[in-house]
C-alpha positions as semicolon CSV with decimal commas, in nm:
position;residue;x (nm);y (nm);z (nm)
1;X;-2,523;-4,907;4,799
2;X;-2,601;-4,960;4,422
3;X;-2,658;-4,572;4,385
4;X;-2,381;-4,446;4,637
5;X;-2,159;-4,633;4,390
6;X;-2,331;-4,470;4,105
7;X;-2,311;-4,148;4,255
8;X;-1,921;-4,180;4,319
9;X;-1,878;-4,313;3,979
10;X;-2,054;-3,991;3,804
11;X;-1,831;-3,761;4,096
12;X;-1,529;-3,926;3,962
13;X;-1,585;-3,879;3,604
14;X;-1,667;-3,511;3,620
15;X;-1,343;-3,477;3,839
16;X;-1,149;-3,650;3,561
17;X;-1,356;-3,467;3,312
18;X;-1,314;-3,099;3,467
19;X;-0,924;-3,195;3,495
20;X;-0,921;-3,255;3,158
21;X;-1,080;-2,878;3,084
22;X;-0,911;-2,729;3,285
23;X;-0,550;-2,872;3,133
24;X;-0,709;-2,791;2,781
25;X;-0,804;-2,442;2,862
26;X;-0,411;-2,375;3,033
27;X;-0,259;-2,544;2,722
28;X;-0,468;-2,292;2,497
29;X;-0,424;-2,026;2,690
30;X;-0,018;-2,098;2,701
31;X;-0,021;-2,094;2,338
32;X;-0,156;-1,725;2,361
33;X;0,172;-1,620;2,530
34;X;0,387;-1,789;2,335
35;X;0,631;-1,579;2,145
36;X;0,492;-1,715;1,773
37;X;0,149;-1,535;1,885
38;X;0,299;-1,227;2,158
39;X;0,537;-1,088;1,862
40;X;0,335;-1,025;1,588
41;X;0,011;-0,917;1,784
42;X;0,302;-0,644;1,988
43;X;0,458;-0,531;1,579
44;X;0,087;-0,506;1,430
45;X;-0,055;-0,311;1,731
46;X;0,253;-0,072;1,709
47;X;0,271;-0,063;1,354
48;X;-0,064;0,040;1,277
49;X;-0,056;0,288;1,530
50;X;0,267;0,426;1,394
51;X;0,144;0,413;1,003
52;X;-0,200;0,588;1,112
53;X;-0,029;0,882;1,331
54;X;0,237;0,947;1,060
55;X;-0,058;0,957;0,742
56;X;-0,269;1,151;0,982
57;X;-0,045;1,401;1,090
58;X;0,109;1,412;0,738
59;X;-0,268;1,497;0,626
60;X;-0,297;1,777;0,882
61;X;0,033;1,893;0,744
62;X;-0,058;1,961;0,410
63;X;0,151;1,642;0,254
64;X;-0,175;1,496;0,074
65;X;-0,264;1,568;-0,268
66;X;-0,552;1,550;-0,497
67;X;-0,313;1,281;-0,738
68;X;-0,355;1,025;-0,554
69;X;-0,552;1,064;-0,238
70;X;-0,862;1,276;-0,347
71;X;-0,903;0,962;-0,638
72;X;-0,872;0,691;-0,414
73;X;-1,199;0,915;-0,207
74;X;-1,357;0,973;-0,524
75;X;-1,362;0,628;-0,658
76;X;-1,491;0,431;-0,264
77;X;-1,699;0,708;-0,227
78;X;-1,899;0,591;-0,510
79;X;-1,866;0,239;-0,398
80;X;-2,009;0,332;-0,074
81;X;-2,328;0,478;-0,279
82;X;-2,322;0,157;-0,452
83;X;-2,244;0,358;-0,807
84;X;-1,984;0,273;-1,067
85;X;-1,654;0,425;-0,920
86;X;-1,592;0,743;-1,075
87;X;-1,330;1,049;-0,995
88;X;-1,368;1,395;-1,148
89;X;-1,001;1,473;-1,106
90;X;-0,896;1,217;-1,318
91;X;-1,200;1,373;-1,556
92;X;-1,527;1,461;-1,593
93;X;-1,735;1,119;-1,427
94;X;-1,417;0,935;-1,533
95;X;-1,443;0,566;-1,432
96;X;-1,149;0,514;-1,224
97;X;-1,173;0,096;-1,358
98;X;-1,075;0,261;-1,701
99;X;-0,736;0,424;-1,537
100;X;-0,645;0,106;-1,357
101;X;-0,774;-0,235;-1,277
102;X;-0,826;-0,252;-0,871
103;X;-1,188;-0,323;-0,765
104;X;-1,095;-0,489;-0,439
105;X;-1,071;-0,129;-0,327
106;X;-1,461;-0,161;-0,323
107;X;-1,426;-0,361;0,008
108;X;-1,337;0,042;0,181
109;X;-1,692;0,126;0,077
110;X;-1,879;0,005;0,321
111;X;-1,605;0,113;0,626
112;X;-1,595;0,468;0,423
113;X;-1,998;0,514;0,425
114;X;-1,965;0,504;0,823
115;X;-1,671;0,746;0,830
116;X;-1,669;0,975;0,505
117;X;-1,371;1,131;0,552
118;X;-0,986;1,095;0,400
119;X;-0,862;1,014;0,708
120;X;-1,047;0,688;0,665
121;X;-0,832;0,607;0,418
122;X;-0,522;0,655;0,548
123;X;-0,603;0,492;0,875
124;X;-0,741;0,141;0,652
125;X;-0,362;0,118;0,480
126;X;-0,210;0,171;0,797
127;X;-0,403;-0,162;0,943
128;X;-0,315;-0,351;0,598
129;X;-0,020;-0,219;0,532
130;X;0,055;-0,348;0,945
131;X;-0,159;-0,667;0,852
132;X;0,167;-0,781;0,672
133;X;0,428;-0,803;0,944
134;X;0,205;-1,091;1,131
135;X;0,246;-1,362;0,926
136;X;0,617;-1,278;0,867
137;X;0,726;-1,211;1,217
138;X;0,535;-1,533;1,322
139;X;0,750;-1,750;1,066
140;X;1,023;-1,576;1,146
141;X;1,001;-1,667;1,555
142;X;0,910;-2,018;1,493
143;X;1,208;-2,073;1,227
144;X;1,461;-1,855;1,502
145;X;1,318;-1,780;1,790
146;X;1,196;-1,464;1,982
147;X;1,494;-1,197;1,888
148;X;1,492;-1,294;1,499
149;X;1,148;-1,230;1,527
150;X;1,136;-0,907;1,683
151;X;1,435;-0,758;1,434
152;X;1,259;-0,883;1,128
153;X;0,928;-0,736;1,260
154;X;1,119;-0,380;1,313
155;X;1,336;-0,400;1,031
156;X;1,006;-0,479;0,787
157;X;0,826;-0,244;0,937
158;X;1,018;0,018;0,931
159;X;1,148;-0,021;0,659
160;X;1,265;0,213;0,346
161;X;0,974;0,064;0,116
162;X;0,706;0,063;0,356
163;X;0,756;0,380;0,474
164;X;0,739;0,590;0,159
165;X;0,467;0,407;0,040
166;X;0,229;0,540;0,399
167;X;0,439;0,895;0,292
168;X;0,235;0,911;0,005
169;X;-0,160;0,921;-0,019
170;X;-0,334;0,663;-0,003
171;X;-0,322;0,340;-0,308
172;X;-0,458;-0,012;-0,358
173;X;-0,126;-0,137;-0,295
174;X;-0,255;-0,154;0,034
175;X;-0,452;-0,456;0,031
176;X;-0,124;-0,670;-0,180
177;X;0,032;-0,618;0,175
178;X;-0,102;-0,902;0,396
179;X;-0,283;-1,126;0,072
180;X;0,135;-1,160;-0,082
181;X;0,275;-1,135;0,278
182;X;0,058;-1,454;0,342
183;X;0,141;-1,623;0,030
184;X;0,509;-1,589;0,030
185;X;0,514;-1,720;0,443
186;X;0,291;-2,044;0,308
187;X;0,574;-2,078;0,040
188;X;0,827;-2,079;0,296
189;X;0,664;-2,361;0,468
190;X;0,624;-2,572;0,147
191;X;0,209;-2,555;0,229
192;X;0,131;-2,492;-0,162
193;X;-0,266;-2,467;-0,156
194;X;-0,286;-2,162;0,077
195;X;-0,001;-2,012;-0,110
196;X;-0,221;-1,995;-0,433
197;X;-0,496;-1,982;-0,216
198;X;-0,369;-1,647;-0,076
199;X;-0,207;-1,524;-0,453
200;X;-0,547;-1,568;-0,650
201;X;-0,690;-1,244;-0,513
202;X;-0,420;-1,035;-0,581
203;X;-0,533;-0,986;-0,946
204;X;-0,814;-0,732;-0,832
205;X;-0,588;-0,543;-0,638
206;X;-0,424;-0,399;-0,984
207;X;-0,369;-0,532;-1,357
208;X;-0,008;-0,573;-1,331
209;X;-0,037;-0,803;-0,991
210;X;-0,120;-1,066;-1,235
211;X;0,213;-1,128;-1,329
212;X;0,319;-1,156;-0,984
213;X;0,025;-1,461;-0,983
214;X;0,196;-1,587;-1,265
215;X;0,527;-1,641;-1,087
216;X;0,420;-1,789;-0,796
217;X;0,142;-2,025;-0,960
218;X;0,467;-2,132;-1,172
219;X;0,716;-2,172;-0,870
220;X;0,471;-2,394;-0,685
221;X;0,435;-2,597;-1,027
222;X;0,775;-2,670;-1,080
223;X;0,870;-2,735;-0,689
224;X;0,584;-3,030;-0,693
225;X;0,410;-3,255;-0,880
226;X;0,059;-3,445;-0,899
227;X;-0,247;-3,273;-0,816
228;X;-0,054;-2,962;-0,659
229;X;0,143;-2,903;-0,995
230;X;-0,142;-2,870;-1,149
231;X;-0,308;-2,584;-0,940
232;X;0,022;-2,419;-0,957
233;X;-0,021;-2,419;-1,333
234;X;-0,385;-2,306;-1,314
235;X;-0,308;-2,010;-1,027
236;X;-0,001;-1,908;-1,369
237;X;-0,323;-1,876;-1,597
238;X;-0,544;-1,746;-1,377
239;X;-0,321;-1,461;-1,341
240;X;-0,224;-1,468;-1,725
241;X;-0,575;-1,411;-1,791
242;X;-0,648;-1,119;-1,534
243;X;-0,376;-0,949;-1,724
244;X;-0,468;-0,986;-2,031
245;X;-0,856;-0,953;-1,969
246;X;-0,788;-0,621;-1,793
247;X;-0,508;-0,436;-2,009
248;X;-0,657;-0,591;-2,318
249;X;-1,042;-0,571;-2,267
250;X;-1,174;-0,370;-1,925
251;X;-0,944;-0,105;-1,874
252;X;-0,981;0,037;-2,242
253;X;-1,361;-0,043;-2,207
254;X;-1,403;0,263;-1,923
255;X;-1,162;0,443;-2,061
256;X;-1,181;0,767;-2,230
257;X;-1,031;0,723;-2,541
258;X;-1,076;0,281;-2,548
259;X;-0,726;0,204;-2,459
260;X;-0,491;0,093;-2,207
261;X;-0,311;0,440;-2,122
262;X;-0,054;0,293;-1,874
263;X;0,063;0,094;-2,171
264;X;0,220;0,400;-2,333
265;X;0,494;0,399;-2,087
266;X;0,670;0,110;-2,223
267;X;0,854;0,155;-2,452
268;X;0,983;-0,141;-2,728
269;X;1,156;-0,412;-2,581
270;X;1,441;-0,391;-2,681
271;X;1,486;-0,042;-2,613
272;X;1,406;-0,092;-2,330
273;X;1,599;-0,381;-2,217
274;X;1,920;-0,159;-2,361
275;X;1,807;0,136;-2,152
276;X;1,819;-0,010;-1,829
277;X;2,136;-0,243;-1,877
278;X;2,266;0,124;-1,927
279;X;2,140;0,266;-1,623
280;X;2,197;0,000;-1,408
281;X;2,539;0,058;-1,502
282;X;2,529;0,425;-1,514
283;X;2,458;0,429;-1,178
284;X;2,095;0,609;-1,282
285;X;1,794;0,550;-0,963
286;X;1,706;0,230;-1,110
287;X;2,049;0,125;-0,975
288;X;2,014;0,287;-0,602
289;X;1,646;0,144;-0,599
290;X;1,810;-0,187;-0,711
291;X;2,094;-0,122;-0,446
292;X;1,860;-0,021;-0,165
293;X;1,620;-0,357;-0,207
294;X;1,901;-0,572;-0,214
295;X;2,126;-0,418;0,120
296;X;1,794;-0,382;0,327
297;X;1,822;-0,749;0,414
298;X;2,230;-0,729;0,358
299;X;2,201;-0,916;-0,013
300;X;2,130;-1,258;0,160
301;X;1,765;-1,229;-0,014
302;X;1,981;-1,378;-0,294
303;X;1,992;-1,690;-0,201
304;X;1,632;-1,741;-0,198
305;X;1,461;-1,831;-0,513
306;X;1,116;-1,654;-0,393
307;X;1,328;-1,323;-0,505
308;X;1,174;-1,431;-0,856
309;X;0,857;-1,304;-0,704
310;X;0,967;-0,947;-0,754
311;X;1,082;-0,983;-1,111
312;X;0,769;-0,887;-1,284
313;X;0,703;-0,556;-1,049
314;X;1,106;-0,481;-1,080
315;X;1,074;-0,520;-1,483
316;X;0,804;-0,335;-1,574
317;X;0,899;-0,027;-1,397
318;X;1,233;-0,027;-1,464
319;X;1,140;-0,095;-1,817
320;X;0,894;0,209;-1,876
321;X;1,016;0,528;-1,953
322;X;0,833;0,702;-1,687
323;X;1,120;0,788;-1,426
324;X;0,898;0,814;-1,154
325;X;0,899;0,430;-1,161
326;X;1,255;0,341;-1,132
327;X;1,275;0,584;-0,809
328;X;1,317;0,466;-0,456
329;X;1,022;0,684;-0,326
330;X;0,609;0,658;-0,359
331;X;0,434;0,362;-0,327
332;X;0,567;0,130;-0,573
333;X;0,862;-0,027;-0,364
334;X;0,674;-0,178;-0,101
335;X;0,523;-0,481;-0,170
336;X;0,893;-0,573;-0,258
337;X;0,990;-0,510;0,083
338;X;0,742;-0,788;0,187
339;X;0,932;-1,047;-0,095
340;X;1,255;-0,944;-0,004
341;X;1,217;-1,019;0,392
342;X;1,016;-1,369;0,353
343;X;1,296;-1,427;0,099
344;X;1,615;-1,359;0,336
345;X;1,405;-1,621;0,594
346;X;1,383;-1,834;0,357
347;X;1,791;-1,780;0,267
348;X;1,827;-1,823;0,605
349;X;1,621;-2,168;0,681
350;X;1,788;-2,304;0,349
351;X;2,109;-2,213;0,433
352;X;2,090;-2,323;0,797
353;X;1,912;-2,675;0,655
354;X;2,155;-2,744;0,411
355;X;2,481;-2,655;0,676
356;X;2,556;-2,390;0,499
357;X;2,573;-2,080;0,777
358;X;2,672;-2,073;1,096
359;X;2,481;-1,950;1,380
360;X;2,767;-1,717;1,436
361;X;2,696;-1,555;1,040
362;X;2,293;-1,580;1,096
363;X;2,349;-1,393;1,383
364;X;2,604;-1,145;1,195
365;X;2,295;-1,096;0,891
366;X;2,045;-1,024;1,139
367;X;2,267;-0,752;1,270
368;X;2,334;-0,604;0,975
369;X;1,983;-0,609;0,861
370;X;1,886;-0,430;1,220
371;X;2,211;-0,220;1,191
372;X;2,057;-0,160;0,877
373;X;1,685;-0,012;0,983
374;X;1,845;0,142;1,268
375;X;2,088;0,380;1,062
376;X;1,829;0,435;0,781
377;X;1,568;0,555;1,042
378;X;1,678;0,912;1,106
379;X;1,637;0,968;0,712
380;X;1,266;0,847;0,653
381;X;0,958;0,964;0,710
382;X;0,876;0,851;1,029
383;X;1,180;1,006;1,193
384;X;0,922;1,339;1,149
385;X;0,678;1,212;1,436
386;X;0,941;1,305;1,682
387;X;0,934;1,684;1,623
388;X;0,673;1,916;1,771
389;X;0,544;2,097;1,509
390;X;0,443;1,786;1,345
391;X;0,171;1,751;1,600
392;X;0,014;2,051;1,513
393;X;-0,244;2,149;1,229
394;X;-0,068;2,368;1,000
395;X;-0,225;2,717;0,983
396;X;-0,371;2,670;0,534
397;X;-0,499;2,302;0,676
398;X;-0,688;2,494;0,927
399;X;-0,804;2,788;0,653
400;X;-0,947;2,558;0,421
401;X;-1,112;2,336;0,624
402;X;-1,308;2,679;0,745
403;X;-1,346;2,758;0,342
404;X;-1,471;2,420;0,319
405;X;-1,713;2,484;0,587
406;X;-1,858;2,828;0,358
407;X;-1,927;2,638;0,057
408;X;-2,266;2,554;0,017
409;X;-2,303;2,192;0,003
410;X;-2,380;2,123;-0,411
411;X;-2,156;2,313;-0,543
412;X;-1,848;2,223;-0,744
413;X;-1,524;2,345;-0,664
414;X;-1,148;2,332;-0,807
415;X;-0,860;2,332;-0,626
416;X;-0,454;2,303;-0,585
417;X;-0,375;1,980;-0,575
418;X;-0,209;1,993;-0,232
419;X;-0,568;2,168;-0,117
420;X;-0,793;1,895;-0,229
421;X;-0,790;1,629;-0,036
422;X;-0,892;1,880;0,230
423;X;-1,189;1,964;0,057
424;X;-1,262;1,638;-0,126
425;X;-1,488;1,436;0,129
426;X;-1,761;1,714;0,146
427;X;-1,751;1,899;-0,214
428;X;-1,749;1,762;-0,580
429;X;-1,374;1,852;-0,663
430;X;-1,151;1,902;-0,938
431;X;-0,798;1,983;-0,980
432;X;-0,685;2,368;-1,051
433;X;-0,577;2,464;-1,291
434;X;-0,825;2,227;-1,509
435;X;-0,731;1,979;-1,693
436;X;-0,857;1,904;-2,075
437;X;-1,072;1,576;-1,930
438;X;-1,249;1,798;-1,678
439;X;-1,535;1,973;-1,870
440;X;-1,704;2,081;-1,528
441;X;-1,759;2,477;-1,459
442;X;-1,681;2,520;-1,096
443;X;-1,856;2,756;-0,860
444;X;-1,558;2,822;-0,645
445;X;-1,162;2,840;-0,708
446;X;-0,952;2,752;-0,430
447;X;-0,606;2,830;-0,496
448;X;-0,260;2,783;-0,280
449;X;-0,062;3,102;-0,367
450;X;0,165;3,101;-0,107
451;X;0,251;2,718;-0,164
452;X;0,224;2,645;-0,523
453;X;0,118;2,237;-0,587
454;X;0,348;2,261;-0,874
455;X;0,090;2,047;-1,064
456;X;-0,073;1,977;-1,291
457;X;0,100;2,357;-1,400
458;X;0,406;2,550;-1,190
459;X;0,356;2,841;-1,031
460;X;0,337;3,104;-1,329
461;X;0,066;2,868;-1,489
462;X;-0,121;2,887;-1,196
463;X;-0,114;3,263;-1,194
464;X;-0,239;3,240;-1,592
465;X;-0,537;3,008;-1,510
466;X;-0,656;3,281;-1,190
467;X;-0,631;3,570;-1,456
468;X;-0,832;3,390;-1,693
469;X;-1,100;3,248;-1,434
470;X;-1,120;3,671;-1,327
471;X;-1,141;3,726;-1,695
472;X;-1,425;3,509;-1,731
473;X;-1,683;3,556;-1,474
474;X;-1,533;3,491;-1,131
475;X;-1,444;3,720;-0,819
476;X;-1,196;3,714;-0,557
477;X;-1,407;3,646;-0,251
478;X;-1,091;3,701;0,019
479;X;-0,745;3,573;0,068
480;X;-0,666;3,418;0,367
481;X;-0,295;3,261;0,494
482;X;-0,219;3,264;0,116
483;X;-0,507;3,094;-0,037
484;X;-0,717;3,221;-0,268
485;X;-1,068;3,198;-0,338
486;X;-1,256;3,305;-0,603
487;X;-1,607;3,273;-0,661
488;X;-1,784;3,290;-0,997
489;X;-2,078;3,493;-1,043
């Protein structure tokens, strides 16, 4: 009797028990399906497949250059060899830590060793660049549910910003995307340490991301107090110092002539202050770039004070006199698109905590803000997927990838600019026509005559530099879809 009780005693416990695992593993597995997890695992699967078709298919359409792309493979290759990171189009065993500040990029090194080819890199920023939209579209279902979610997902990751930034080459930007994406969300929900948790490694990804440490180290300080306040106040220094350390010490260290050459595009501050109150008003691109970050989330980004976060990256570049900068195209616009759409749900849970919107006007922002992507669309990049020929390989992409083939492995070669990062991932490359820092004598000239790069000379200048090169030793070994190679002998 003793051990039939026993026996049903044991039975009923492991019935109880298995119940109990059996609940815990439905429960877990219902969290899986929620929305808060189904939404952003849906936007970062489509994402990054949509960022690595367009960069791949722009690459097999000639859109990639030597400036910035063929640096970027330059400086991980050397990573992935475990040597200082170098790039002989910027100059002759340049080190590219003496141009800018971004060593994190030494984390593609290892990835780039097991697939040596551009590609790689365009297909890693298409993952981080998509790594961003998870933590955002997950805050913004669990603040408004499953539709807010999905609009903020599109409209972020489709956005203006985003997209020209995956138009052009490949940059360190990259890995800002999901570090500041996650910082700003843990802002949002007032959890402070993994907001400077998440902020303090955005220092590596390029000297001027410091300032952006600075801002948020100081937000967190003033919103709290104690313990917290005073990590906020550390993360502001920490940043401070990554600044200074790398503008003011490393970067004119490795560099060729011991200073900070990205400095030289600021001018004084008060001229420059003056210049852009003037073309702000003026109505100059600084105004449509201002314009365009402010109507992509229908100016209701305002009301959020995490806008702040974009001060120091809007400043500096609307400060310098480079015009580039101030432009609403390249890569420098889109780690604002990730402050500007954490800030408009953070307008939006303020406002809506405070009783100060509707449901009726939430709903009438989100529509804008997907009226908003919707119309754009047709006008960015992306819209190009949808055509044909974009599918194909065009017809020089195809030519020098054969010339690249015919070039004895070892030997240097120059190139067009829009021709190197063809040629980059198997040959030691420089930019044609040379430039004074490149003191290399190349063994082969490749040269786009029929599509001039238009840097770093026009079209006459590049006609100069082949006369000279045929001048001084070098052939023209055939011409083929209107590229030109010469050989020297």
């Amino acid at each position: 009797m003793t051990t039939t009780e026993n026996s049903t005693v044991v039975t009923d416990a492991d019935t109880v028990d298995t119940a109990a695992v059996t609940r815990g593993s439905a429960n877990r597995y219902a969290r899986f399906r929620t929305a808060e997890t189904v939404v952003p695992a849906i936007s970062f699967a489509v994402l990054a497949s949509l960022y690595a078709t367009m960069s791949v298919l722009g690459h097999r359409q000639l859109r990639t250059s030597g400036f910035d792309l063929g640096i970027f493979v330059q400086q991980i290759a050397s990573y992935s060899q475990f040597r200082a990171p170098t790039s002989d189009l910027l100059g002759t065993g340049f080190n590219t830590l003496g141009d800018h500040f971004s060593p994190i990029t030494a984390l593609l090194g290892p990835v780039y060793r097991l697939f040596p080819h551009a590609e790689t890199l365009l297909i890693a920023q298409a993952v981080l660049f998509a790594l961003a939209v998870i933590p955002i579209s997950r805050l913004a279902v669990q603040k408004f549910g499953t539709t807010v979610g999905v609009v903020i997902a599109a409209a972020f990751g489709l956005s203006w910003g985003v997209q020209a930034a995956l138009n052009f080459d490949f940059h360190e930007v990259a890995f800002a995307m999901p570090l500041l994406a996650m910082s700003m969300v843990a802002l949002v929900r007032h959890r402070w340490l993994p907001a400077l948790a998440w902020a303090l490694p955005l220092v590596f990804v390029k000297e001027d991301m410091g300032l952006t440490v600075i801002v948020i180290g100081a937000l967190v300080a003033l919103w709290t107090t104690g313990r917290t306040r005073i990590l906020g106040a550390l993360t502001a220094v920490w940043g401070l110092a990554w600044v200074v350390l790398a503008v003011k010490v490393i970067v004119p260290a490795l560099s060729s002539d011991n200073s900070y050459d990205q400095g030289s595009k600021l001018p004084p501050l008060g001229e420059g202050i003056a210049d852009t109150a003037h073309g702000l008003v003026a109505g100059d691109s600084r105004a449509a770039t201002a314009f365009l970050l402010l109507a992509v989330t229908g100016f209701f980004a305002l009301r959020s004070p995490l806008l702040l976060v974009a001060v120091p990256t809007i400043a500096w570049r609307f400060l310098s006199d480079n015009t580039n900068f101030w432009k609403p195209i390249y890569h420098y616009n889109a780690i604002l698109m990730v402050i500007v759409f954490v800030a408009l749900l953070d307008a939006l849970a303020r406002s809506h905590r405070h009783g100060q919107l509707t449901e009726r006007g939430r709903k009438l922002i989100v529509a804008f803000v997907a009226a908003f992507a919707v119309i754009a669309l047709p006008f960015l990049p992306m819209s190009r997927v949808v055509h044909a020929q974009e599918w194909t390989i065009a017809p020089q992409v195809t030519t020098v990838r054969e010339i690249s083939e015919s070039i004895p492995a070892g030997d240097r070669v120059a190139a067009s600019n829009n021709l190197v990062a063809q040629l980059v991932a198997d040959h030691d490359v420089s930019v044609f026509p040379q430039r004074a820092t490149d003191s290399t004598v190349p063994d082969w000239i490749v040269v786009n005559q029929q599509r001039p790069a238009g840097w770093p000379t026009d079209e006459t200048g590049d006609r100069q530099a082949v006369d000279r090169a045929l001048s001084t030793g070098y052939d023209v070994v055939y011409s083929v879809d209107g590229i030109e190679v010469l050989h020297r002998r």
